[in-house]
mmCIF file of C-alpha atoms in Angstrom:
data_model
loop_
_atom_site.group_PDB
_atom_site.id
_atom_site.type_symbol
_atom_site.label_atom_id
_atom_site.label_comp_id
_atom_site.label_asym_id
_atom_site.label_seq_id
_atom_site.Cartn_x
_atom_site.Cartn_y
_atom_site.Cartn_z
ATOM 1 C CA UNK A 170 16.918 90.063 26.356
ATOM 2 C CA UNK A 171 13.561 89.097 24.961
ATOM 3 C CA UNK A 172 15.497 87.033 21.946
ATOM 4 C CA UNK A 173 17.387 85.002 24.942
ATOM 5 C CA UNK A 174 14.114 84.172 26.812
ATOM 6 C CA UNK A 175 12.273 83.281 23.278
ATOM 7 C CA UNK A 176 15.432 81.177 22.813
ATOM 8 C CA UNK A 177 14.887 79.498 26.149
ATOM 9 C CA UNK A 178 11.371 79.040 25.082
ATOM 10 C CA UNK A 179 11.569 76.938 22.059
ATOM 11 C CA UNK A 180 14.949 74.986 23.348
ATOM 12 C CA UNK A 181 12.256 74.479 26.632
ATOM 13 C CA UNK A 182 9.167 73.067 24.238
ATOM 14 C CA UNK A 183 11.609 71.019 21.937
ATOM 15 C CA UNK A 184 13.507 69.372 25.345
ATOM 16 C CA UNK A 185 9.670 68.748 26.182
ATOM 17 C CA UNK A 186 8.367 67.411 22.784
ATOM 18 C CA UNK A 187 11.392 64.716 23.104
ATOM 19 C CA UNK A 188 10.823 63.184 26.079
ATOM 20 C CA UNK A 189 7.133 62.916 25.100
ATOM 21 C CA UNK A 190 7.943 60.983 21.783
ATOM 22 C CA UNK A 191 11.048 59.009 24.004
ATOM 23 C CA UNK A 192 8.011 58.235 26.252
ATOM 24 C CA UNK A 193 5.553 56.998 23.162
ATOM 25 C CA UNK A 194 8.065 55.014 21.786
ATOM 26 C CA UNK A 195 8.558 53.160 25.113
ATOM 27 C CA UNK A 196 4.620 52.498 25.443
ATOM 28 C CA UNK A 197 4.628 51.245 22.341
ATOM 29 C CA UNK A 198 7.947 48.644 22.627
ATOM 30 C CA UNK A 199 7.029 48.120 25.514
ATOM 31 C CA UNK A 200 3.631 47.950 26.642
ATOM 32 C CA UNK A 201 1.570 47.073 23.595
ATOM 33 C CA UNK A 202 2.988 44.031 22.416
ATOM 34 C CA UNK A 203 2.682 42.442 26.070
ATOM 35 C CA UNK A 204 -0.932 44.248 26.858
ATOM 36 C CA UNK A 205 0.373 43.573 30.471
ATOM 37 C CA UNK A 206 3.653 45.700 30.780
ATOM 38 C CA UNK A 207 6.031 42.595 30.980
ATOM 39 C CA UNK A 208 9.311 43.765 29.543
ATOM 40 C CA UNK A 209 10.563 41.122 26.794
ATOM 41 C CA UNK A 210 14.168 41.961 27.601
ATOM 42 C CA UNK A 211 13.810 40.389 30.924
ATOM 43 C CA UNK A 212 10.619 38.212 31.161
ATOM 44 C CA UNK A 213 9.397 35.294 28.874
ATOM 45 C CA UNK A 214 5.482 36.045 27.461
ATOM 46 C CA UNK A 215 3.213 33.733 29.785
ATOM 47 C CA UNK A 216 2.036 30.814 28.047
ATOM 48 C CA UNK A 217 -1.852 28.626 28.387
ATOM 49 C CA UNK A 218 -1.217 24.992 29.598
ATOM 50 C CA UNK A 219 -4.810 23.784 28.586
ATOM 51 C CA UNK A 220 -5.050 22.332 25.283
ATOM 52 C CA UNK A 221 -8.778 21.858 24.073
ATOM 53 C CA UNK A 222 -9.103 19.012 21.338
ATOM 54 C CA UNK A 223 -11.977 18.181 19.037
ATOM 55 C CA UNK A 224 -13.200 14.863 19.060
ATOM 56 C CA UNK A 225 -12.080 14.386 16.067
ATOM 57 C CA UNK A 226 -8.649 14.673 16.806
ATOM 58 C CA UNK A 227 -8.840 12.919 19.978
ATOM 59 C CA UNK A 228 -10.182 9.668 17.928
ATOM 60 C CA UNK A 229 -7.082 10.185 15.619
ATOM 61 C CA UNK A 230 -4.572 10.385 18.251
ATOM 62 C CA UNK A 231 -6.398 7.335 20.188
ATOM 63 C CA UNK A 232 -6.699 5.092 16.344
ATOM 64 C CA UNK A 233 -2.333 6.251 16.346
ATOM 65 C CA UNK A 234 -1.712 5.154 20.212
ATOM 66 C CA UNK A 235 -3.600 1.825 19.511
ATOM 67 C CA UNK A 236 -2.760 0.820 16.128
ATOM 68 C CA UNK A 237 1.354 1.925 15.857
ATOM 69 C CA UNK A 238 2.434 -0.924 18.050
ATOM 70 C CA UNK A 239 1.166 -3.170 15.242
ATOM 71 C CA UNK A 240 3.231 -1.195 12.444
ATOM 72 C CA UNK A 241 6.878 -2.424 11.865
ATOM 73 C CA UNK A 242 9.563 -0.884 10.134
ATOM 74 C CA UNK A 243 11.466 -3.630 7.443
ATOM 75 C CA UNK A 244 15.184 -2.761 6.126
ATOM 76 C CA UNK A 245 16.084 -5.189 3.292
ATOM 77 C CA UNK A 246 19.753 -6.281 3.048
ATOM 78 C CA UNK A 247 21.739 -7.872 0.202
ATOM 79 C CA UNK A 248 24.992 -9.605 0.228
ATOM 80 C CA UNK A 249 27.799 -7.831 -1.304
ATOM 81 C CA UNK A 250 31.537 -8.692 -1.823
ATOM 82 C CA UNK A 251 33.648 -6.358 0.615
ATOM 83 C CA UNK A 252 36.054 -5.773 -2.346
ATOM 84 C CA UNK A 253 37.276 -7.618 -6.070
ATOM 85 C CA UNK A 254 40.150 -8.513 -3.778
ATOM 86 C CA UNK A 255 38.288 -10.254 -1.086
ATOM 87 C CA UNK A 256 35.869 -13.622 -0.426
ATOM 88 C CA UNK A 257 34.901 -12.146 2.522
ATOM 89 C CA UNK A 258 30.874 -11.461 2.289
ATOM 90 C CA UNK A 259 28.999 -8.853 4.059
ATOM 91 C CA UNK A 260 25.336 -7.474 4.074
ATOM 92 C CA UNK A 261 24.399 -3.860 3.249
ATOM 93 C CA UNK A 262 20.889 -2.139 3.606
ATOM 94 C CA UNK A 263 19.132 -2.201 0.139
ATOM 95 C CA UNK A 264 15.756 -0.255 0.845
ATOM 96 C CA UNK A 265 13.385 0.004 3.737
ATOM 97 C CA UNK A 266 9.409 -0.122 3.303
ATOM 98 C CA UNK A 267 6.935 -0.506 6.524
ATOM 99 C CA UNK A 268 4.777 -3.633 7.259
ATOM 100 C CA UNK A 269 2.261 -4.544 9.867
ATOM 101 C CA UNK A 270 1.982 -7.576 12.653
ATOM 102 C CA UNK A 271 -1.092 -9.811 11.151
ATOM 103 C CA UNK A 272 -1.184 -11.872 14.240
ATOM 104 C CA UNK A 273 0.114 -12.486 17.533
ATOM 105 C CA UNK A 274 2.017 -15.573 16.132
ATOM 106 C CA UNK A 275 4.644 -13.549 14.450
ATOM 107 C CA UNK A 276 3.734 -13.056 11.035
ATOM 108 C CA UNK A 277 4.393 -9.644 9.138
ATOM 109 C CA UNK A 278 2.421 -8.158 5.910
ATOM 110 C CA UNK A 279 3.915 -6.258 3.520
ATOM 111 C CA UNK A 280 4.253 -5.798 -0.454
ATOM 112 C CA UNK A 281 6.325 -8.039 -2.303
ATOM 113 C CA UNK A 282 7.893 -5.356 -3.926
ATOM 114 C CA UNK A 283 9.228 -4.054 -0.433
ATOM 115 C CA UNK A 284 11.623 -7.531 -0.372
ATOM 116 C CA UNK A 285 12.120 -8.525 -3.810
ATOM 117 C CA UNK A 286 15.411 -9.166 -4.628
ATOM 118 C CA UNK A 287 16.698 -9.062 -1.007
ATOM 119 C CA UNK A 288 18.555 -11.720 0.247
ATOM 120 C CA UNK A 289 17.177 -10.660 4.386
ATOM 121 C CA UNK A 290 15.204 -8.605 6.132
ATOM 122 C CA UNK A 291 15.164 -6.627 9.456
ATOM 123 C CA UNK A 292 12.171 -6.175 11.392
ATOM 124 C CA UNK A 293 12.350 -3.077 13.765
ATOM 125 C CA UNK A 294 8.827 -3.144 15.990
ATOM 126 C CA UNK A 295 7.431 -0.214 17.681
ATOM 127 C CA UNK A 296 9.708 -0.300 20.536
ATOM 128 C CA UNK A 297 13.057 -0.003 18.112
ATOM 129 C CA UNK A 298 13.271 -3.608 18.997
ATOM 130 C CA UNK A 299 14.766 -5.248 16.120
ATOM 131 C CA UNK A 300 14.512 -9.280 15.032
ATOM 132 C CA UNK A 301 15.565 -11.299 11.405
ATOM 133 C CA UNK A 302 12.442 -11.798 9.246
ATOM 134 C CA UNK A 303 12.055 -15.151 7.246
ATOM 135 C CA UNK A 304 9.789 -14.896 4.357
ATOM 136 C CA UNK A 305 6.635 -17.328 4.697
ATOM 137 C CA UNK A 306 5.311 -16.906 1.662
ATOM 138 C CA UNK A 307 4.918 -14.429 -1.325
ATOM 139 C CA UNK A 308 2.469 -13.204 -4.241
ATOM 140 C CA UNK A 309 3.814 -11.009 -6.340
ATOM 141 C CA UNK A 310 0.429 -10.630 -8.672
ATOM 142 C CA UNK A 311 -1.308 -9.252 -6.100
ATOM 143 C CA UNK A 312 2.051 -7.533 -4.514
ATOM 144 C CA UNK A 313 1.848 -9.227 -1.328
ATOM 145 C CA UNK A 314 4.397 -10.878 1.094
ATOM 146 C CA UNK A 315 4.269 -12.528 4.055
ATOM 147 C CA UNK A 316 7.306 -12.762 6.671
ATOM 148 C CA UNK A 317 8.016 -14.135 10.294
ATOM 149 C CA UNK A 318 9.782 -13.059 13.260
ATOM 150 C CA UNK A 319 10.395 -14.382 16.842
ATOM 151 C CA UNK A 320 9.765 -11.689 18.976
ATOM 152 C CA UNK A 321 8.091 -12.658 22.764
ATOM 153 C CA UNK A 322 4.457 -12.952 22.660
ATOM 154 C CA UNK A 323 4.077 -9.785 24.385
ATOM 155 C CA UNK A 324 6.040 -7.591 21.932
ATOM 156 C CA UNK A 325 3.172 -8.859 19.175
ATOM 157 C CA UNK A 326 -0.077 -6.914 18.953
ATOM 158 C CA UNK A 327 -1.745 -8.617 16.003
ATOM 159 C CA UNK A 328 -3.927 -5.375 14.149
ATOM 160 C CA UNK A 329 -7.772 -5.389 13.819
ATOM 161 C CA UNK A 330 -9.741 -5.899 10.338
ATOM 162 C CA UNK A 331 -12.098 -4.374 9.075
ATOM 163 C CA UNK A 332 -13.650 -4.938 5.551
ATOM 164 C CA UNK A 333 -13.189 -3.083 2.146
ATOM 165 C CA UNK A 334 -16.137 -4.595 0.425
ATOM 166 C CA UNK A 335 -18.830 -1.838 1.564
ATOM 167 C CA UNK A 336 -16.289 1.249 1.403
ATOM 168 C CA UNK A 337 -17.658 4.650 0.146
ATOM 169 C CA UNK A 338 -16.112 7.530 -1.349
ATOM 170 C CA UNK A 339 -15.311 10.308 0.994
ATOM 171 C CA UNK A 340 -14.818 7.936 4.359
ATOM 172 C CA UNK A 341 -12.109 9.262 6.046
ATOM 173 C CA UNK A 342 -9.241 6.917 6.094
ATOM 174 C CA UNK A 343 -5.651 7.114 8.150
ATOM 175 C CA UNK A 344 -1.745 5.783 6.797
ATOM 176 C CA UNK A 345 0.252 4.439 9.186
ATOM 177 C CA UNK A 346 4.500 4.070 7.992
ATOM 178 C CA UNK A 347 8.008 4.717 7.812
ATOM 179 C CA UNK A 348 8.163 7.318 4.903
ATOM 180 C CA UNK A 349 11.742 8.253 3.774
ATOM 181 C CA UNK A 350 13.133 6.026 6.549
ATOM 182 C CA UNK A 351 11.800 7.745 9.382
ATOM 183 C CA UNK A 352 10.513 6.722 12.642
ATOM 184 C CA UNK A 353 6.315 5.850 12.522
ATOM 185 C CA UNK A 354 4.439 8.550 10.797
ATOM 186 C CA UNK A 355 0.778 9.360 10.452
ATOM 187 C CA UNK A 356 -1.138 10.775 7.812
ATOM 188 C CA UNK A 357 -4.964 11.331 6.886
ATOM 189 C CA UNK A 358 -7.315 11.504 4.132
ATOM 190 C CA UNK A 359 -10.428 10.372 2.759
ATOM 191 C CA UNK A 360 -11.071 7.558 0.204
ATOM 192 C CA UNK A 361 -10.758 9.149 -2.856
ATOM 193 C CA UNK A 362 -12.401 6.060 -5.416
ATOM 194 C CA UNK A 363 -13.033 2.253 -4.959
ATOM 195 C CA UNK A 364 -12.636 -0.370 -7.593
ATOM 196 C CA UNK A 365 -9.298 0.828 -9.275
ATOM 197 C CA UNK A 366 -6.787 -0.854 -11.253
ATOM 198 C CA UNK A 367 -3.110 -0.955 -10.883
ATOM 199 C CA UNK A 368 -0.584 -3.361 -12.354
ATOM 200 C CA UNK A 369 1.798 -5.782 -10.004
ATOM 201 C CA UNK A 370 5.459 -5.783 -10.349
ATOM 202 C CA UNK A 371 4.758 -9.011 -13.001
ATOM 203 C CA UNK A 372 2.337 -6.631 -14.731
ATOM 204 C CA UNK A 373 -0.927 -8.568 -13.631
ATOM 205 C CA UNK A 374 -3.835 -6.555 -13.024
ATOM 206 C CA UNK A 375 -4.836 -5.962 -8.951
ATOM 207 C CA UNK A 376 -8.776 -4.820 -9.222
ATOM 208 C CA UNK A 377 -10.794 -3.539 -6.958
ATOM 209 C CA UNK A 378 -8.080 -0.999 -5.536
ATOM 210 C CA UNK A 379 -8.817 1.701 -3.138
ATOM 211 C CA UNK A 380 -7.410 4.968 -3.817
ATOM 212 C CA UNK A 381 -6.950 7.504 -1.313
ATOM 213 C CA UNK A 382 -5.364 11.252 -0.472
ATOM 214 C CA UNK A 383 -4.154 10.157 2.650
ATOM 215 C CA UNK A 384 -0.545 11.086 1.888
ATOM 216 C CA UNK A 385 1.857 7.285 0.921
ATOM 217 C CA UNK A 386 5.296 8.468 0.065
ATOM 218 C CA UNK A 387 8.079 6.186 -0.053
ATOM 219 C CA UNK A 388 8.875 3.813 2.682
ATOM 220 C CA UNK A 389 5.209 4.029 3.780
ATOM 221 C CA UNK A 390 4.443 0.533 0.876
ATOM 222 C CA UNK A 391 3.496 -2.082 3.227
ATOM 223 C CA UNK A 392 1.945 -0.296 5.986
ATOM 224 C CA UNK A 393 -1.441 0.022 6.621
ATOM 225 C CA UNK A 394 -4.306 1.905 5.246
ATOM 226 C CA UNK A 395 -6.957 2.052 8.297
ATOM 227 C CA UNK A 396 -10.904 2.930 8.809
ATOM 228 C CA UNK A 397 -12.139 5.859 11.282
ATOM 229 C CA UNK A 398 -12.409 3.075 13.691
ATOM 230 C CA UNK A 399 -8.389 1.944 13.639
ATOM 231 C CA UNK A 400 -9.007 -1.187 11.761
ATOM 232 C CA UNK A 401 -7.352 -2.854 8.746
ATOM 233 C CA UNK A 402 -9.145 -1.919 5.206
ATOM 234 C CA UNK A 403 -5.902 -2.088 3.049
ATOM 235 C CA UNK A 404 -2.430 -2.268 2.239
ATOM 236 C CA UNK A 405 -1.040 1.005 1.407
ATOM 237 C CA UNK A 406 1.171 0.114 -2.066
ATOM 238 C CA UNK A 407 1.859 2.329 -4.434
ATOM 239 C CA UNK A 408 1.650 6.173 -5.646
ATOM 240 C CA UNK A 409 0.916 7.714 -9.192
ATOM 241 C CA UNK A 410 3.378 10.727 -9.208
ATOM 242 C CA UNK A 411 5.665 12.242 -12.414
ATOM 243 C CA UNK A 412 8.400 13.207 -9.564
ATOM 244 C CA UNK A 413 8.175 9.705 -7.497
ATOM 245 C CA UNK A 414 6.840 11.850 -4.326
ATOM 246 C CA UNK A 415 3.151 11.861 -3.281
ATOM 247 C CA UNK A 416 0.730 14.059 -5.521
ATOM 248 C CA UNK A 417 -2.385 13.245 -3.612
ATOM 249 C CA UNK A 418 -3.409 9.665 -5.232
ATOM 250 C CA UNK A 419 -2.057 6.692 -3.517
ATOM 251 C CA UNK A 420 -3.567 3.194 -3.751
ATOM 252 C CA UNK A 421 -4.340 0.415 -1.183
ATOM 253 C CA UNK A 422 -4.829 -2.994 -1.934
ATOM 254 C CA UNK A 423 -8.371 -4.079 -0.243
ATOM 255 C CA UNK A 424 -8.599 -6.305 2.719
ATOM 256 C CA UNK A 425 -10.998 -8.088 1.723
ATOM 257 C CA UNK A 426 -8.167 -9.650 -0.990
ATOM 258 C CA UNK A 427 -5.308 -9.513 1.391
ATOM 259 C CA UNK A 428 -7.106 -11.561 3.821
ATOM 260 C CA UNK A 429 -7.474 -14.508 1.505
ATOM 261 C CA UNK A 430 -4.117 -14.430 0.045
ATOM 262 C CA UNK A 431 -1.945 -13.703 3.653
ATOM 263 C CA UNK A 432 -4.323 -16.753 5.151
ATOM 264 C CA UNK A 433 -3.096 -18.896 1.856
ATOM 265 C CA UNK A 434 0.522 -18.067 2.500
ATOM 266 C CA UNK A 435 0.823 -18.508 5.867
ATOM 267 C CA UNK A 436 -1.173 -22.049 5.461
ATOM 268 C CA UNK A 437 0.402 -23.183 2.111
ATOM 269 C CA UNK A 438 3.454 -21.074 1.760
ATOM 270 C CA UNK A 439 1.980 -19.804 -1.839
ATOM 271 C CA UNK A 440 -0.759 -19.431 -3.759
ATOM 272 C CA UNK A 441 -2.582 -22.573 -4.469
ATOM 273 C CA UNK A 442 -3.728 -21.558 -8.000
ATOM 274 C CA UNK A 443 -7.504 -23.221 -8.876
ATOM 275 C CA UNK A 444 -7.828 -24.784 -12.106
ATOM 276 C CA UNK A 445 -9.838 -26.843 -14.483
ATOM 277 C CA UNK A 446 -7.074 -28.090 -16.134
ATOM 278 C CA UNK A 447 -6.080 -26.308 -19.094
ATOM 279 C CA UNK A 448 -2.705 -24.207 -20.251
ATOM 280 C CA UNK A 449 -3.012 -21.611 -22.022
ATOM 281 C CA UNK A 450 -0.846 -20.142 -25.339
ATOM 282 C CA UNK A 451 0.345 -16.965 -25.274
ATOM 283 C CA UNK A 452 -1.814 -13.786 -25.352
ATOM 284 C CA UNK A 453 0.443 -12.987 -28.950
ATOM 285 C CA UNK A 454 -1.006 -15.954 -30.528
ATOM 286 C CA UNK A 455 -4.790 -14.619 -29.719
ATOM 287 C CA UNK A 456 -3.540 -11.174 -31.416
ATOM 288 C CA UNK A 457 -1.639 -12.560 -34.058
ATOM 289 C CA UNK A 458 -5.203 -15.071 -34.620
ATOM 290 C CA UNK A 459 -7.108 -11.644 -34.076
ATOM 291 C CA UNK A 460 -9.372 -14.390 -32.466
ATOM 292 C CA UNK A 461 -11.858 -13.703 -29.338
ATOM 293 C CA UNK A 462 -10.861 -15.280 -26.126
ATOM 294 C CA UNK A 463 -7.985 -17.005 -24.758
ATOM 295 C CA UNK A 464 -6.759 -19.947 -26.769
ATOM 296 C CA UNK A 465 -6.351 -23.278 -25.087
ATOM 297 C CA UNK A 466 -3.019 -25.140 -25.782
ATOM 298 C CA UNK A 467 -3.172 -27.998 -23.789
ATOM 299 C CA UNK A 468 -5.521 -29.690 -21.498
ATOM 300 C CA UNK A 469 -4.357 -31.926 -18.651
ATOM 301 C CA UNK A 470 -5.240 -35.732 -18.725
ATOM 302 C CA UNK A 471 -8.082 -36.442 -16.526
ATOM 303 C CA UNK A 472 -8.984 -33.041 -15.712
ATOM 304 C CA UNK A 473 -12.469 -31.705 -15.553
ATOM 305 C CA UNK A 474 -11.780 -30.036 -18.673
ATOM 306 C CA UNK A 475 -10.399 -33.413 -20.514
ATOM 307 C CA UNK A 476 -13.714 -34.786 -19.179
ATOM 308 C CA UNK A 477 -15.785 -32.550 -20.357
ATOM 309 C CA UNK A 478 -14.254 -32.565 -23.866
ATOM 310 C CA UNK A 479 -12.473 -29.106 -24.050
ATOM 311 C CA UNK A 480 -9.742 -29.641 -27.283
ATOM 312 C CA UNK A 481 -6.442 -28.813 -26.924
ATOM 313 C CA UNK A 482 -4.260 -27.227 -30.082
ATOM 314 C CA UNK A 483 -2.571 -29.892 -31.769
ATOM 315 C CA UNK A 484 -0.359 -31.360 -34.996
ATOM 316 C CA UNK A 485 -2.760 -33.652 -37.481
ATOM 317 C CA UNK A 486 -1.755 -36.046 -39.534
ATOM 318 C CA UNK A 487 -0.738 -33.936 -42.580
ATOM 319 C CA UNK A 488 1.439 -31.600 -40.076
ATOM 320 C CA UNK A 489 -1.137 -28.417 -40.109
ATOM 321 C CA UNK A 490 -2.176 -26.884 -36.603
ATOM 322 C CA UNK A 491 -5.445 -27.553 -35.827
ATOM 323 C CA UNK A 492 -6.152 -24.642 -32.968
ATOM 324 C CA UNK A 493 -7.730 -25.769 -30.142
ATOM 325 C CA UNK A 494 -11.296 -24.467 -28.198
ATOM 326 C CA UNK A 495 -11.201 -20.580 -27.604
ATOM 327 C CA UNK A 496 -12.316 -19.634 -23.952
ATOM 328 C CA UNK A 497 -14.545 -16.472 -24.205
ATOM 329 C CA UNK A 498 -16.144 -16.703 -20.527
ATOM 330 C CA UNK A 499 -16.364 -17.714 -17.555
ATOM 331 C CA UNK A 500 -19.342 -17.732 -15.431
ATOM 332 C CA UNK A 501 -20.269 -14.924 -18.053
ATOM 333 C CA UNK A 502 -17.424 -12.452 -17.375
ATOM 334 C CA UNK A 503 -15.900 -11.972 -20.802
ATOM 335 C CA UNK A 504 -12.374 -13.169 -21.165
ATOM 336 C CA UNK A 505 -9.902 -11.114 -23.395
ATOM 337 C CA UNK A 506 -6.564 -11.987 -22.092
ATOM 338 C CA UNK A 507 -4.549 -14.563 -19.790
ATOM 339 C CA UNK A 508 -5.319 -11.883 -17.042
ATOM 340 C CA UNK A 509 -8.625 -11.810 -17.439
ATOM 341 C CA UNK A 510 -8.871 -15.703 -17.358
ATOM 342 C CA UNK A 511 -6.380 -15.915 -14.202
ATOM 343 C CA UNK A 512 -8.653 -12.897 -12.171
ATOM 344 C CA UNK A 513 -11.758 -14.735 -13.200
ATOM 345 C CA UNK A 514 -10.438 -18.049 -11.440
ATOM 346 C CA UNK A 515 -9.165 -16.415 -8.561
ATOM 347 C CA UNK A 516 -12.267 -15.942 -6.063
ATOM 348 C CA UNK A 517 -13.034 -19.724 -6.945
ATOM 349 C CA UNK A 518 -12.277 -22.506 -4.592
ATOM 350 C CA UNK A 519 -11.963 -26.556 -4.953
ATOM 351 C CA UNK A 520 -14.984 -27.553 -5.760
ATOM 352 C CA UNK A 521 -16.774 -24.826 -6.469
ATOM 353 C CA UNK A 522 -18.743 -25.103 -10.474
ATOM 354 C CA UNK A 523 -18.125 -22.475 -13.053
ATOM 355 C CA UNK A 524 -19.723 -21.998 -16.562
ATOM 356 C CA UNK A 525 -17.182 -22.142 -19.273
ATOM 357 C CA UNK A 526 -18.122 -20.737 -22.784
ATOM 358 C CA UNK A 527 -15.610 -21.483 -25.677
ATOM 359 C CA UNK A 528 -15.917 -20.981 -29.331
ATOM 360 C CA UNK A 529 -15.076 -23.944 -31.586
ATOM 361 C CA UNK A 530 -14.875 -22.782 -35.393
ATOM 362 C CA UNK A 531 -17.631 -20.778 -35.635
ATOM 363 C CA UNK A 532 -19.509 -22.416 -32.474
ATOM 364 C CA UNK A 533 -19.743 -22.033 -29.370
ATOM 365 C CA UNK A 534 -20.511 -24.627 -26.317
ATOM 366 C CA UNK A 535 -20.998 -24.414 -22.887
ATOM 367 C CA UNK A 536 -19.747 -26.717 -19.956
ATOM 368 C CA UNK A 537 -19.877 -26.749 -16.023
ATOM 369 C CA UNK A 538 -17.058 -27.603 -14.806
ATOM 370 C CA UNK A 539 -15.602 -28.303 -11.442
ATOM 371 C CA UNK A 540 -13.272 -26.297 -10.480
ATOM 372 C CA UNK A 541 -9.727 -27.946 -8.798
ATOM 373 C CA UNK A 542 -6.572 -26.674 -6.952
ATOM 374 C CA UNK A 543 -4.155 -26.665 -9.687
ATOM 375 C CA UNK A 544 -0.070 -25.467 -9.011
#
């Protein structure tokens, strides 16, 4: 008899000790997780409507809501045969880069190398409306482009500039674009260096280049690289990456630059190059001389630099090559190279003087000359 009750006993606790751990385990499932006893299994977890934002990101999202109506999307096209066995011609999308609206006229920015070797363009705006670009102008040593749409005035929000020439190192900076094809994207970053070098699609150097972490992957070349204040301080154009994807250093070409060229091609239609009137031989011939300078071939008739008495490289009598005047500066910035010459020239206007320093034999002379819109 007392074995039966003991029995009873224990089967008593242990019936006991289960429901208390059944009962644990349900606090635990149940209650903790919610800390107010909502069951999970039939309600959803309430959820906080107010969003606080830093001012930070409130200027970001304000520079984005402002600024993307001015940033396009551009899908290039080429014409392609529809097969060996047809004459029939048809157009098929070659790449897509992004681009910007410069002014409320119509005109588009973007890199050159976003449209070379297209044979159209399309120009989707912010509101996916789409129009045929016409290309304006281009300048492929500074990889620039210019293109055209007509879209109704009040589809064009021309974007603000601002100015590259007094940028610092750690400003924070914001890329607008279309990376990979996709719809407007925004990134941020700082400027990471000023006065960089990168080379054009022709392989002429761009200087004074800003380079920035703000993430530029591909499809984002053309679009714009913008201030904490949403305006214009460069064109975002290239990345340095072994696998072809961003590796936090992209590079922008500066404002200050774009303005004059964009404001050349939409008023010329190209680059009016300014001149003194020389051509110049090849930069092998220099190396091949292992001379200093840039060596002048020929020198156009009646050109400030025929006036002043620059020679020209030419046959004598007795059919030797006399070499013509070497051209080791201008306005004192050494010259090494056809580059060097070209980049010196390029800030200078009709008009404006420069001080050219060539060697002659074992020489030198300096002349002033005035400086004239050449081709």
């Amino acid at each position: 008899m007392a074995d039966n009750r003991s029995l009873f006993r224990m089967t008593f606790l242990n019936a006991l000790l289960t429901l208390l751990l059944a009962a644990m385990l349900v606090w635990q499932v149940v209650m903790l997780p919610t800390g107010k006893g909502i069951d999970p299994l039939v309600e959803m977890r309430p959820q906080s409507a107010d969003v606080e934002l830093t001012s930070l990101e409130q200027s970001t999202i304000d520079i984005f809501r402002r600024v993307s109506p001015s940033v396009v999307h551009i899908t290039t096209l080429v014409n392609a045969r529809r097969s060996v066995f047809s004459f029939d011609n048809e157009q098929i999308e070659q790449g897509s880069g992004s681009g910007f609206l410069w002014d409320n006229q119509g005109h588009v920015v973007t890199n050159f190398h976003v449209i070379q070797n297209a044979d159209a363009a399309q120009i989707t705006l912010a509101n996916h409306a789409t129009y045929p670009g016409r290309l304006v102008g281009a300048y492929p040593d500074k990889d620039l482009a210019v293109l055209t749409i007509d879209a109704p005035p009040e589809e064009l929000r021309q974007i603000a500039l601002g100015t590259s020439r007094h940028l610092e190192v750690g400003q924070s900076v914001l890329a607008i674009g279309n990376p990979f094809g996709l719809d407007q994207t925004l990134t941020t970053g700082v400027v990471s260096a000023v006065g960089r070098q990168i080379r054009s699609v022709n392989n002429r150097t761009i200087r004074d280049v800003i380079q920035t972490d703000a993430a530029i992957n591909p499809g984002n070349s053309g679009g714009p690289l913008l201030d904490s204040s949403g305006r214009l301080i460069g064109v975002n154009s290239s990345i340095l990456s072994p696998s072809g994807a961003f590796a936090g250093v992209g590079f922008a070409i500066p404002i200050d630059e774009v303005n004059r060229v964009v404001t050349e091609l939409i008023r010329h239609g190209k680059i009016v190059r300014p001149s003194f009137g020389v051509e110049l031989a090849p930069d092998q011939w220099r190396r091949y001389l292992q001379a200093p300078g840039v060596l002048v071939l020929n020198v156009e008739e009646g050109s400030p630099a025929a006036k002043a008495g620059i020679l020209p490289t030419r046959r004598a009598f007795d059919g030797e090559i006399e070499l013509g005047d070497f051209i080791v500066s201008l306005d004192d910035q050494p010259i090494n190279s056809t580059d060097d010459y070209l980049s010196a020239l390029e800030s200078k206007a009709a008009g404006d003087a420069v001080k050219v320093v060539v060697r002659r034999g074992r020489t030198e002379k300096t002349f002033q000359l005035q400086v004239h819109s050449g081709n």
